[in-house]
XYZ file of C-alpha atoms in Angstrom:
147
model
C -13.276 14.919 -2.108
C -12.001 11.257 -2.054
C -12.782 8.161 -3.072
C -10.895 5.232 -2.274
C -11.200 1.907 -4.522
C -9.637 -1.196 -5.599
C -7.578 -0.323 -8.792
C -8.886 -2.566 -11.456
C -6.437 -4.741 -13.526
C -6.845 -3.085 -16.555
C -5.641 -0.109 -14.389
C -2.904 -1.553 -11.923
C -0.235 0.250 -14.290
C -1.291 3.609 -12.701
C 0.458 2.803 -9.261
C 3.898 2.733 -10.949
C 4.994 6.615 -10.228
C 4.064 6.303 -7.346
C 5.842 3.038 -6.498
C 8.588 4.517 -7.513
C 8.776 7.692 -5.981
C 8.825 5.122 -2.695
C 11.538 2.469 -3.880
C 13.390 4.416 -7.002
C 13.459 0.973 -8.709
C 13.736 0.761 -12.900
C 10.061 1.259 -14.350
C 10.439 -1.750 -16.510
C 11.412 -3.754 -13.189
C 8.517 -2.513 -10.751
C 6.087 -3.717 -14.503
C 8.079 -7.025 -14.637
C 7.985 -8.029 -10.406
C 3.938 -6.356 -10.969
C 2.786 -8.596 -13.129
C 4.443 -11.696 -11.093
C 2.494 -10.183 -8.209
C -0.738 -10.020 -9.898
C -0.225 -13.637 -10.344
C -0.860 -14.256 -6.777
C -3.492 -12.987 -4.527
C -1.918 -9.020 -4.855
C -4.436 -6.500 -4.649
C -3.985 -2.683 -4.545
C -6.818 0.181 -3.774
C -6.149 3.696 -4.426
C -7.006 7.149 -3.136
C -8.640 9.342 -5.981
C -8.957 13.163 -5.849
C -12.081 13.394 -7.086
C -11.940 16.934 -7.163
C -9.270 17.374 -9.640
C -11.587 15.909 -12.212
C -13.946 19.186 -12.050
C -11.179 20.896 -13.823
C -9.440 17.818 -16.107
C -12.306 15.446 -16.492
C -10.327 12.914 -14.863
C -9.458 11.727 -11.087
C -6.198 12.169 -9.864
C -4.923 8.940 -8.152
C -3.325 10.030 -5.198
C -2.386 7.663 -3.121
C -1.997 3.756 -2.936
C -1.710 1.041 -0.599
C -0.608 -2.932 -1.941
C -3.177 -5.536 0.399
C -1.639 -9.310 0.522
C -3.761 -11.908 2.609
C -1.589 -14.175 4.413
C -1.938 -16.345 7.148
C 0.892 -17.460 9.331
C 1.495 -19.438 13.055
C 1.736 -16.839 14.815
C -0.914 -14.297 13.728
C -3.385 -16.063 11.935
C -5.226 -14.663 9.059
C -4.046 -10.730 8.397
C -3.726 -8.497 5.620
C -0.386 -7.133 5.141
C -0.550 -3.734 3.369
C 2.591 -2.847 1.094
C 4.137 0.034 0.007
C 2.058 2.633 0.977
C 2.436 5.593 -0.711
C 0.819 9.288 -0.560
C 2.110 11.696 -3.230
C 3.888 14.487 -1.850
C 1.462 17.382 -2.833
C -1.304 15.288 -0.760
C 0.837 14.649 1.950
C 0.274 15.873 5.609
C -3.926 15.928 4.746
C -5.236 12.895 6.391
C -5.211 10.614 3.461
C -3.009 7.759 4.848
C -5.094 7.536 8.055
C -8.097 7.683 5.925
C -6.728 4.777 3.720
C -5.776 2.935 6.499
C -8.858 3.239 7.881
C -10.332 1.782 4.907
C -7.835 -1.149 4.812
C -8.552 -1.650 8.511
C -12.383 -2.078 7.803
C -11.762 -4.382 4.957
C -9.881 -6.611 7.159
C -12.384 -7.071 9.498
C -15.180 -7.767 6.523
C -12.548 -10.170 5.475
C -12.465 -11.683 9.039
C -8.512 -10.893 9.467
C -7.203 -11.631 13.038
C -4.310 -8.496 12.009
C -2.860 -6.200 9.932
C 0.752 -6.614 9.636
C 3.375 -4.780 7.925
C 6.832 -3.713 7.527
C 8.748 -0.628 7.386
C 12.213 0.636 6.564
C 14.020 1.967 9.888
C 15.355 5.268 7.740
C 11.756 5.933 7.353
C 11.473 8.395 10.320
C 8.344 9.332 9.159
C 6.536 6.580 8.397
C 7.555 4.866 11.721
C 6.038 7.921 13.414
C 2.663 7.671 11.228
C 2.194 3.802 11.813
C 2.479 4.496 15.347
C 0.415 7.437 15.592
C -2.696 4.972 14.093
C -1.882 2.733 16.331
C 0.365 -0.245 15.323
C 3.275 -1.054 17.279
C 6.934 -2.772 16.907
C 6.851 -6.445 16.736
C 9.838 -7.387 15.849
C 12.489 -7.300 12.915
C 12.366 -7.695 9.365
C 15.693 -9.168 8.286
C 16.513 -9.550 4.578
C 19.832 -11.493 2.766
C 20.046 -10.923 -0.347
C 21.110 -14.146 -2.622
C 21.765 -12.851 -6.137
């Protein structure tokens, strides 16, 4: 069984791993650039395994998904989900469409116009699964890094 929540503040430390298993980044850099982002209208829900607390009296967070609201020219209002991440042992189970899902029907309480995001091109994967539930290329994310 899942639930899927907001992670609360006092909790938002718990997506780290999991961040991480995505970007590889330093642990005390993904806590520093967090705690900017909390600053701002950042808000992350997570996928418990509610299951795994029969046997450790705790749920296992599973999966996470980052929610920005933004509104730009061309799209209007739209939540932009960031980095979504399922840990590998839940992987290939429906979560992330289930999540999605969720993140899709919070958009439309929150009377979104979209849901935008971006991807990494060597994510074969991922490509495939934003696809498959139904979002398509738009164009190109182009970075330049100034440091």
């Amino acid at each position: 069984m899942y639930d899927i929540r907001f992670i609360p503040p006092q909790e938002i430390r718990s997506i780290i791993p999991l961040v991480q298993s995505l970007n590889g980044l330093d642990e005390k850099i993904l806590l520093q650039r967090l705690e900017v982002m909390m600053q701002s209208n950042y808000q992350c829900i997570g996928v418990y395994d509610t299951s795994a607390s029969l046997s450790t009296s705790k749920e296992k967070l599973v999966a996470i998904c980052g929610i920005w609201t933004l509104t730009k020219f061309y799209i209007g209002k739209h939540l932009e989900p960031d980095n979504v991440v399922v840990h590998p042992d839940y992987r290939n189970k429906g979560i992330g469409e289930l999540m999605m899902a969720w993140v899709e029907n919070y958009a439309k309480e929150q009377n979104c116009d979209a849901i935008e995001l971006n991807a990494y091109v060597e994510n074969t994967k991922g490509l495939e699964f934003w696809k498959k539930i139904g979002f398509y290329v738009r164009g190109h994310h182009f970075q330049k890094l100034v440091k």
